[in-house]
Short mmCIF file of C-alpha atoms and ligand atoms in Angstrom, two decimals:
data_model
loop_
_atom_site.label_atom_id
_atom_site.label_comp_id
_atom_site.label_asym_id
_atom_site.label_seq_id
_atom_site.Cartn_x
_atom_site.Cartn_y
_atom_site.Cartn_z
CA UNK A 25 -9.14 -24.26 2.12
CA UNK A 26 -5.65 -22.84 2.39
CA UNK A 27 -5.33 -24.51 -1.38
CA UNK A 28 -1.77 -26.43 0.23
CA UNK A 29 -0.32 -23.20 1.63
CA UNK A 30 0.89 -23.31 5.47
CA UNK A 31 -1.22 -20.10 6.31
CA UNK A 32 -3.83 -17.95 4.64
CA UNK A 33 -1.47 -15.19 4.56
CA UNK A 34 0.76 -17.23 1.96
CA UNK A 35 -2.11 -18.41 -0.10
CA UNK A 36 -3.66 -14.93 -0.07
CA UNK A 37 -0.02 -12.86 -1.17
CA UNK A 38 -0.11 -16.24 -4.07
CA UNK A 39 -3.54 -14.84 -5.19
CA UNK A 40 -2.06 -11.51 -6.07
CA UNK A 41 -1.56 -11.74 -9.54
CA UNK A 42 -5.11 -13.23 -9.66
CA UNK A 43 -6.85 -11.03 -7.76
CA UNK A 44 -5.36 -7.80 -9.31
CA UNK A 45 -6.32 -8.80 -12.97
CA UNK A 46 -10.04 -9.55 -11.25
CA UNK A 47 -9.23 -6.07 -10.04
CA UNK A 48 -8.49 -4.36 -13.79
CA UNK A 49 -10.52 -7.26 -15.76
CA UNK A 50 -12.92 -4.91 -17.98
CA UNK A 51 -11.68 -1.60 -16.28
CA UNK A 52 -9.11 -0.93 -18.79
CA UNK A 53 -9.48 -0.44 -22.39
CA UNK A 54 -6.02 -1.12 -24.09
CA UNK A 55 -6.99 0.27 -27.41
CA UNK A 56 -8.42 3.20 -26.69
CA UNK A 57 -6.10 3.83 -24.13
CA UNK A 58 -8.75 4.77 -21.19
CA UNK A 59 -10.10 3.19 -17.91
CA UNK A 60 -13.92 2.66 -17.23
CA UNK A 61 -15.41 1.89 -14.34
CA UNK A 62 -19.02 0.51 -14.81
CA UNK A 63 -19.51 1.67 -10.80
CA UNK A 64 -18.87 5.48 -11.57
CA UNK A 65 -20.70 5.87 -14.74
CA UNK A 66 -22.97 8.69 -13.12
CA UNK A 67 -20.07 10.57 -10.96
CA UNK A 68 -19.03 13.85 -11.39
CA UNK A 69 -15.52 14.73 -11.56
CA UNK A 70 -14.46 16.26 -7.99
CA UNK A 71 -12.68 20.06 -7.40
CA UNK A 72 -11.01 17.92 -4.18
CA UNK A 73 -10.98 14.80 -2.56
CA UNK A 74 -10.61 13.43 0.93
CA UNK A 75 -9.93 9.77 2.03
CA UNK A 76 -10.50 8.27 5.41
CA UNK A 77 -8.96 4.99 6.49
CA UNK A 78 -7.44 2.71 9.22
CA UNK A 79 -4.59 0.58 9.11
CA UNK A 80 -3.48 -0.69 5.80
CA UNK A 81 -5.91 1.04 4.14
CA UNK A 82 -4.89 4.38 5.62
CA UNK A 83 -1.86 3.34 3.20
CA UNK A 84 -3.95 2.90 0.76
CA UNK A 85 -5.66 6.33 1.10
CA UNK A 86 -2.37 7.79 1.44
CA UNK A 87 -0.70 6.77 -2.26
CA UNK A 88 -4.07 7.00 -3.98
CA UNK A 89 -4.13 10.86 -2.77
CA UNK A 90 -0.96 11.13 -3.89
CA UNK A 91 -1.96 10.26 -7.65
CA UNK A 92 -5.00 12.81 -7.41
CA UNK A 93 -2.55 15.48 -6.22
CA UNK A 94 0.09 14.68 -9.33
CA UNK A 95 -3.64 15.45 -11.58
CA UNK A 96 -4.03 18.79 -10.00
CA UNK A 97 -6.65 17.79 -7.54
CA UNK A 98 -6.35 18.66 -4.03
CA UNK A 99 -6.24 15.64 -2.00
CA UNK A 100 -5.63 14.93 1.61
CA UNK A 101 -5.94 11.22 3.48
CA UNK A 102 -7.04 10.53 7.07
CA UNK A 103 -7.44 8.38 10.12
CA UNK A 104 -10.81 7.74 10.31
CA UNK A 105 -10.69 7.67 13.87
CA UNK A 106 -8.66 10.93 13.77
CA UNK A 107 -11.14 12.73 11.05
CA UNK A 108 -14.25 12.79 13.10
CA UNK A 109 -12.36 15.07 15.34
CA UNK A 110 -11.55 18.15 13.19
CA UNK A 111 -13.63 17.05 9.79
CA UNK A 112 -11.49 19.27 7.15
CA UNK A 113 -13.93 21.58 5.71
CA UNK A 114 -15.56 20.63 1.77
CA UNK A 115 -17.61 22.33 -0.92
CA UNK A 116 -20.06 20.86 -2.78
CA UNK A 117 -17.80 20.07 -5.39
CA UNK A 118 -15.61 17.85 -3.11
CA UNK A 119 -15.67 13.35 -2.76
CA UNK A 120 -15.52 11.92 0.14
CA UNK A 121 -14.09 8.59 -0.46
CA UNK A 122 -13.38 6.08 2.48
CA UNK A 123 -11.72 3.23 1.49
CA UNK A 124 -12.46 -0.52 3.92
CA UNK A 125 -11.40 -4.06 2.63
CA UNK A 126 -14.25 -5.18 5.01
CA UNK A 127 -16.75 -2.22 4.46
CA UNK A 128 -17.61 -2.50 8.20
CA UNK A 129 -14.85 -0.64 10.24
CA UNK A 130 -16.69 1.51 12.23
CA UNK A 131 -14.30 4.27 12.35
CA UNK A 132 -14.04 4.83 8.74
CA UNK A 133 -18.08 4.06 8.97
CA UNK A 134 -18.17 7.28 11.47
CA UNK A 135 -16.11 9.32 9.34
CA UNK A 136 -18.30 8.70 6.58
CA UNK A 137 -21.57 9.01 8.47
CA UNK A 138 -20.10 12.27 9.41
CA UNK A 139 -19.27 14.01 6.15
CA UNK A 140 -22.94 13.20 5.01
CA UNK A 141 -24.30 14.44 7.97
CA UNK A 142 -22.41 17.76 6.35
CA UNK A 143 -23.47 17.37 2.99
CA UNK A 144 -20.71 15.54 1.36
CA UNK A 145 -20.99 13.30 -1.18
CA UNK A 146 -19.47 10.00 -0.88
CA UNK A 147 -17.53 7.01 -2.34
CA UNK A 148 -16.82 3.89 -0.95
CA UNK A 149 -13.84 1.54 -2.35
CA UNK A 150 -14.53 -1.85 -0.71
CA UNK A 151 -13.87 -5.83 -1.51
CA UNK A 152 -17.47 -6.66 0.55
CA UNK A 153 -20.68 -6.41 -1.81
CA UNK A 154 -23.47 -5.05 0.29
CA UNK A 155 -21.72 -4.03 3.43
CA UNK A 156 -22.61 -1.57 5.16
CA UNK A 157 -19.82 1.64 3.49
CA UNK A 158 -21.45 -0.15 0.23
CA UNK A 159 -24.89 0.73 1.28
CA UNK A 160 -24.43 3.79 3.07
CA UNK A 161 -22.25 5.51 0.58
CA UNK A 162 -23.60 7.36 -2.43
CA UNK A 163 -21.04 5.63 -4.71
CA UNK A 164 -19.43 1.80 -4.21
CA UNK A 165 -16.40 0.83 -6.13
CA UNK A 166 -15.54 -2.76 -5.73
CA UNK A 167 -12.08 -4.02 -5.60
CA UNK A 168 -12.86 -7.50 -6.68
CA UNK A 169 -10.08 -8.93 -4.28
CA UNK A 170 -12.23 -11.89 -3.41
CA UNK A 171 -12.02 -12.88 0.47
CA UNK A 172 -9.26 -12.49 2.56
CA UNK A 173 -9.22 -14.65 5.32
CA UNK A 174 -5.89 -13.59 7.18
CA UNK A 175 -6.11 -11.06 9.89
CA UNK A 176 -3.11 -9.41 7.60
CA UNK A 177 -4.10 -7.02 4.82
CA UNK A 178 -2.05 -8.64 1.95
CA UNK A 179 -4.08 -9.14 -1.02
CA UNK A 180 -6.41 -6.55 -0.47
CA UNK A 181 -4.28 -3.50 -0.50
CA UNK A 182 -2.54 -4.52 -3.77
CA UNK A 183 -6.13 -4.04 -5.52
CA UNK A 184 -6.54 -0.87 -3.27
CA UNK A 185 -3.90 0.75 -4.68
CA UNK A 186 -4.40 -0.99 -8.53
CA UNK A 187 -8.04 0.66 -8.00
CA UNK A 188 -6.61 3.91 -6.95
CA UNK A 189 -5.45 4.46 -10.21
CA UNK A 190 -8.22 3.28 -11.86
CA UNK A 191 -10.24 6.04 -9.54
CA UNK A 192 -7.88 8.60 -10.52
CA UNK A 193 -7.66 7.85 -13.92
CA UNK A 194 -11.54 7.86 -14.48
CA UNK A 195 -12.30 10.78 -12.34
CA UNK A 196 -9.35 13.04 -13.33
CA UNK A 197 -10.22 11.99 -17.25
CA UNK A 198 -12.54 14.80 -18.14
CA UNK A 199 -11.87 18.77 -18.27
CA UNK A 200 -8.22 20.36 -18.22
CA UNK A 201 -6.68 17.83 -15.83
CA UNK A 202 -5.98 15.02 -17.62
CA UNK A 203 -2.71 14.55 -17.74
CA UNK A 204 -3.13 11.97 -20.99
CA UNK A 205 0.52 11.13 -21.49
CA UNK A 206 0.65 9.66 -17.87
CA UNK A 207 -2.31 7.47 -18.41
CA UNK A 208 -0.89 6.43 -21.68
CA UNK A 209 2.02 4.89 -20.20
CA UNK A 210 -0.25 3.76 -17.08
CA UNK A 211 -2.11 1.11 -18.91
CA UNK A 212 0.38 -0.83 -20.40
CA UNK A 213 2.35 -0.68 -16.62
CA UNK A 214 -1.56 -1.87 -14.99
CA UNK A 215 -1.41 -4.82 -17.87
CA UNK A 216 1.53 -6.11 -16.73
CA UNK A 217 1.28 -5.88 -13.01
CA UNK A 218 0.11 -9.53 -12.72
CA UNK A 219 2.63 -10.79 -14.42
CA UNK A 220 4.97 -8.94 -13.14
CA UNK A 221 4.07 -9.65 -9.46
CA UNK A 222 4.16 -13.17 -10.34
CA UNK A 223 7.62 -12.83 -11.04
CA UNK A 224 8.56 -10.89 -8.04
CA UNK A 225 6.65 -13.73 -6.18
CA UNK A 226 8.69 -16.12 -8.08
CA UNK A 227 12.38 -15.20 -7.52
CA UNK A 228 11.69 -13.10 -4.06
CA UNK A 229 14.87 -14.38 -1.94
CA UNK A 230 13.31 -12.71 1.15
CA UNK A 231 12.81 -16.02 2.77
CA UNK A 232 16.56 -16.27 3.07
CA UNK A 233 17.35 -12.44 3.55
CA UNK A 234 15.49 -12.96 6.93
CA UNK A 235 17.49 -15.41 8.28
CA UNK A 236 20.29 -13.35 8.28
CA UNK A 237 17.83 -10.88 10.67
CA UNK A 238 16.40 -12.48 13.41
CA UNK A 239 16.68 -11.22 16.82
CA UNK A 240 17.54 -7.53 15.94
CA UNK A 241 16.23 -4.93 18.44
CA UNK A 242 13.67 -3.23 15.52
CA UNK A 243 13.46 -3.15 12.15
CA UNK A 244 12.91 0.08 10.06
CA UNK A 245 11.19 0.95 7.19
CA UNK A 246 12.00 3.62 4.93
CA UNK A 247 10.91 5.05 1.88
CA UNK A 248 9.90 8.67 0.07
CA UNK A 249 6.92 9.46 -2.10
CA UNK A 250 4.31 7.06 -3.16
CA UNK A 251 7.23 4.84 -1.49
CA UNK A 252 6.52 6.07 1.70
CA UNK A 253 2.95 4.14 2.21
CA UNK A 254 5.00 1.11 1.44
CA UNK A 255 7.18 1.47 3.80
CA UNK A 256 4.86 2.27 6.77
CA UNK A 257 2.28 -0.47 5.49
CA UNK A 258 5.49 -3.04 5.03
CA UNK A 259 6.32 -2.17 9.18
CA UNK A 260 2.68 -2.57 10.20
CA UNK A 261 2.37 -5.83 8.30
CA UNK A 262 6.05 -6.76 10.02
CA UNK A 263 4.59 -5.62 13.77
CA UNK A 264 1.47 -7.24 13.23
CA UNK A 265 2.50 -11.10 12.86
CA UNK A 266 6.26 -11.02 14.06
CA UNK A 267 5.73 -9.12 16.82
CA UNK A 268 8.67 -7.57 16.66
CA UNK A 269 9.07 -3.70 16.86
CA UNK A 270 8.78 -2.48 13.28
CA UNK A 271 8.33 1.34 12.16
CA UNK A 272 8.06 3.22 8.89
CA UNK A 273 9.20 6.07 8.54
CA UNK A 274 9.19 8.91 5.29
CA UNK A 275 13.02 8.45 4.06
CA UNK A 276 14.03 11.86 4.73
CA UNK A 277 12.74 12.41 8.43
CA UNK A 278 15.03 9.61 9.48
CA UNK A 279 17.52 12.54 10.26
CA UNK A 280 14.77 14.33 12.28
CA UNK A 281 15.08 12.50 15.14
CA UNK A 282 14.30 8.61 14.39
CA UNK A 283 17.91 7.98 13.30
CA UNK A 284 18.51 8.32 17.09
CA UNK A 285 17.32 4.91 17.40
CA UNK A 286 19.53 3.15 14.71
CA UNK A 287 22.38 1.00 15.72
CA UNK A 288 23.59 -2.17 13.83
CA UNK A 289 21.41 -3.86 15.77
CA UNK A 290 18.33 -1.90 14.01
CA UNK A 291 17.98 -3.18 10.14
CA UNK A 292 16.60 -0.81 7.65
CA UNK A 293 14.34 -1.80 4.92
CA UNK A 294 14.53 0.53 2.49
CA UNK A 295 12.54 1.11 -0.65
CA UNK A 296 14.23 2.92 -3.90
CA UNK A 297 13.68 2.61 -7.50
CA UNK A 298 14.58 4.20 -10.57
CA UNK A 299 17.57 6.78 -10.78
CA UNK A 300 16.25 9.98 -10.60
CA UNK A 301 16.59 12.75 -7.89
CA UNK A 302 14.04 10.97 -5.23
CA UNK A 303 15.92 8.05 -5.51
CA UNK A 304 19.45 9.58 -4.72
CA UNK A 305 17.58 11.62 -1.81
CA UNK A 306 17.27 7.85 -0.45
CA UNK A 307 20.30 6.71 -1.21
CA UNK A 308 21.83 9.67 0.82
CA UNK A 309 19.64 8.67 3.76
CA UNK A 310 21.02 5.09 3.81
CA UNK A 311 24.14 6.51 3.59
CA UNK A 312 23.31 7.82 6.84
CA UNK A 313 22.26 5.33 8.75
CA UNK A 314 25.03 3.05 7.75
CA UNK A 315 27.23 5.78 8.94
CA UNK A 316 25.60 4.06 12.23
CA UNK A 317 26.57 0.99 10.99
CA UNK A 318 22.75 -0.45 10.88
CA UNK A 319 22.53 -3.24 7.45
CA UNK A 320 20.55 -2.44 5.00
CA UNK A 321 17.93 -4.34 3.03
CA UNK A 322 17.05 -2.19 -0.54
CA UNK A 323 13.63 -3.05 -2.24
CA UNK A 324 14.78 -2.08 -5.64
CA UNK A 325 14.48 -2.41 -9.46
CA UNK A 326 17.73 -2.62 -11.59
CA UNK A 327 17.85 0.95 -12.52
CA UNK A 328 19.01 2.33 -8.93
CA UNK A 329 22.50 2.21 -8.08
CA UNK A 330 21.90 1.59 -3.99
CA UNK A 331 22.60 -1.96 -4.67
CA UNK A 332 26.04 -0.87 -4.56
CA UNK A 333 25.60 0.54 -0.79
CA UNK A 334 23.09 -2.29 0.69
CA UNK A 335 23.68 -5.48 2.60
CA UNK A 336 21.02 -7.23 0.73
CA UNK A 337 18.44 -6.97 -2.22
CA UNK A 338 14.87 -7.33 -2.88
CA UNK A 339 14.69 -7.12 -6.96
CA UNK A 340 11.17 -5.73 -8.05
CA UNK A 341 10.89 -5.33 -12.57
CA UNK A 342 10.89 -2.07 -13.82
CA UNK A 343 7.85 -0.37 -14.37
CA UNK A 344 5.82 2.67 -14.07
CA UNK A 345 6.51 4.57 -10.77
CA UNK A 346 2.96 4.39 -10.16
CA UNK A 347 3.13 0.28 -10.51
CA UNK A 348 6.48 -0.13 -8.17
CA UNK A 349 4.94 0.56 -4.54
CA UNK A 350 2.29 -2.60 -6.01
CA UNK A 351 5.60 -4.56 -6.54
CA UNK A 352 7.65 -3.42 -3.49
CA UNK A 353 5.00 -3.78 -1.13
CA UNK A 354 5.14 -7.37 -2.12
CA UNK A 355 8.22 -8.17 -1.34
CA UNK A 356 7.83 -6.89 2.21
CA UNK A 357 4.64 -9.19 2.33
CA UNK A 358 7.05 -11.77 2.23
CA UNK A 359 9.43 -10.20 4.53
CA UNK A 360 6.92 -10.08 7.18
CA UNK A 361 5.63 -13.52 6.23
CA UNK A 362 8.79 -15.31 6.07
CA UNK A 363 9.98 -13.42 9.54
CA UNK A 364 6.42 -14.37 11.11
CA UNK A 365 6.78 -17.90 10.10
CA UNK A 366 10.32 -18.74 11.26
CA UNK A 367 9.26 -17.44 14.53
CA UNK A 368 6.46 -19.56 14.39
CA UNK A 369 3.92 -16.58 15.26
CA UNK A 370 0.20 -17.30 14.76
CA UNK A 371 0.09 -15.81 11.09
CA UNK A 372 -3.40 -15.89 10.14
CA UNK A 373 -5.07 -14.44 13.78
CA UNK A 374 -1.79 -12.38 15.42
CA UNK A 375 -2.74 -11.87 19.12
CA UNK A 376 -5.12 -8.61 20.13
CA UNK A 377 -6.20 -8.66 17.05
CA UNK A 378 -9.28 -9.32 14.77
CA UNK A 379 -10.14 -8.90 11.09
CA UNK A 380 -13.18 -6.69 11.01
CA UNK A 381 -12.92 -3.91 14.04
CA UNK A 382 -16.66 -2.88 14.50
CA UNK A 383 -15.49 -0.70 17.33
CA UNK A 384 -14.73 2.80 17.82
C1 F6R B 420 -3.70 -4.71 8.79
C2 F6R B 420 -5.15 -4.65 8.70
C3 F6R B 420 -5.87 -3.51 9.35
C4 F6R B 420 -7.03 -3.04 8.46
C5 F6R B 420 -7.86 -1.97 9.17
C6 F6R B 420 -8.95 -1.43 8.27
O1 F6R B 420 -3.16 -5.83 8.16
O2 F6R B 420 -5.75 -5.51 8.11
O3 F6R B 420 -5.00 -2.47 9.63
O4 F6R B 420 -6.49 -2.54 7.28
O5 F6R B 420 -8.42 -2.52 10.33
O6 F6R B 420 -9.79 -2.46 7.83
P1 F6R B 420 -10.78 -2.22 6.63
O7 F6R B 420 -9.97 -2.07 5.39
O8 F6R B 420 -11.64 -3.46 6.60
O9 F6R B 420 -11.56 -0.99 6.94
#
């Protein structure tokens, strides 16, 4: 079953490039330029969205509100568990979209149960036909992921976020919001994820960047914009099956109060591409903790110059800056893999936890 891999977790980060063109096979229409999604035929176009999530797929929620902010709409993603304490207040213009891998977390289920109770309408972005945020929901986009065996979120997010956009670029597409240009250069970037994250799987070198890491007090993870989900969902992935401390942090609030921790016993993974002004903002924030003499490990693409500051690379393609968090994130898969399995953790069922939390 684990097609000659070691774990699930390896076979499942393989699938990626197949399960992300399962994810956009159909969806995107290269000669017209657009994205359909058979799903959302009937679905208004929202004045605001809100996302609830747990875990990885808080990430998730987090970058794909992130794209419907950069089209104008007002977006804001929370913890499930967190949401059904203060519900942020909607119109009846406003999508409710929770977004589960298994469809049956019963936090995001509450949240959702919640904001129908008030009226809201609701979306549900799940890999599980016919469970139960599919059948509860008003609306059910499928990420087409295919199982996921491994306790560890790997394949699954990749076609979260790869649907995001998809989401965004069908429900953002009519009225004065489209931002057409964007898309334009979108679809080509979508097209050659696979491929691309074939490559990264390919040539990744983070099996041996590891090695040079073991037994460090914590490892960091850093990184600003639609970087920053990576780099919290690349320290919970690292926690999870190393058991290891591991936290993510948004690049610049290292400096308010986290870079108190770092020593050179406390590696940073840091996530940059591209060369423009969000980029240097990270650059100057490694330059800060290496003041403290902590190594650094850059996620990058060849445009940014930090490989001239870090200890070690992680080379991701170029690509849209929508794409690169798809790419990045992968390479931490592998970070957290590799780590996991040289310390001979259980990879597929970490301790404490389980796949599918039906608890509150
Ligand atoms: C982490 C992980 C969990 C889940 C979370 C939500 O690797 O898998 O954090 O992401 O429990 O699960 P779903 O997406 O099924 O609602």
């Amino acid at each position: 079953a684990k097609s000659g891999y070691n774990h699930f977790m390896a076979k499942e980060i393989h699938e990626q490039p197949a399960s992300l063109r399962q994810c956009l096979r159909g969806r995107v229409n290269e000669l017209s330029g657009s994205v359909s999604v058979e799903e959302l035929s009937d679905i208004d176009s929202p004045e605001s969205v809100q996302l609830v999530a747990c875990g990885t797929s808080y990430h998730a929620a987090l970058y794909v509100a992130r794209l419907f902010r950069a089209h104008g709409v007002p977006a804001q993603a929370h913890l499930a568990s967190e949401y059904v304490t203060a519900p942020a207040p909607f119109d009846s213009d406003s999508l409710l979209i929770g977004i589960t891998q298994s469809g049956e977390t019963a936090d995001t289920l509450s949240a959702l149960r919640e904001a129908q109770r008030r009226g809201a309408s609701t979306l549900a972005v799940t890999n599980v036909v016919g469970s139960t945020a599919a059948r509860e929901c008003d609306h059910v986009v499928y990420i087409r992921a295919g199982p996921e065996i491994g306790v560890a979120a790997t394949k699954t997010f990749s076609s979260q976020l790869a649907t995001g956009n998809l989401l965004v670029e069908k429900l953002c597409a009519s009225g004065t919001k489209r931002t057409s240009e964007s898309t334009r250069e979108l679809i080509p970037a979508l097209r050659d994820l696979p491929n691309q994250l074939q490559s990264v799987i390919d040539n990744s070198t983070a099996k041996s960047v590891v090695e040079e890491y073991l037994d460090y007090d914590a490892y960091f993870f850093i990184g600003r914009g639609l970087h920053r989900p990576v780099a919290l969902e690349g320290a919970l992935k690292f926690k999870e099956i190393t058991y290891e401390h591991a936290e993510g942090f948004a690049a610049g609030e290292l400096k308010h109060g986290p870079l108190a921790l770092v020593t050179q016993r406390t590696p940073i993974f840091a996530v940059v591409t591209g060369d423009g002004e969000r980029a240097q903002k990270t650059i100057s924030n490694i330059k800060e903790v290496q003041a403290r003499d902590a190594p650094v490990v850059a996620v990058t693409d060849g445009q940014s110059e930090v490989r001239r500051y870090a200890n070690h690379t992680l080379e991701i393609p170029q690509t849209h800056p929508r794409i690169a968090p798809v790419l990045a994130n992968t390479q931490l898969q592998l970070v957290a893999y590799h780590m996991a399995d040289r310390m001979n953790r259980s990879i597929d069922k970490p301790r404490n936890l389980a796949k599918s939390v039906t608890v509150e």
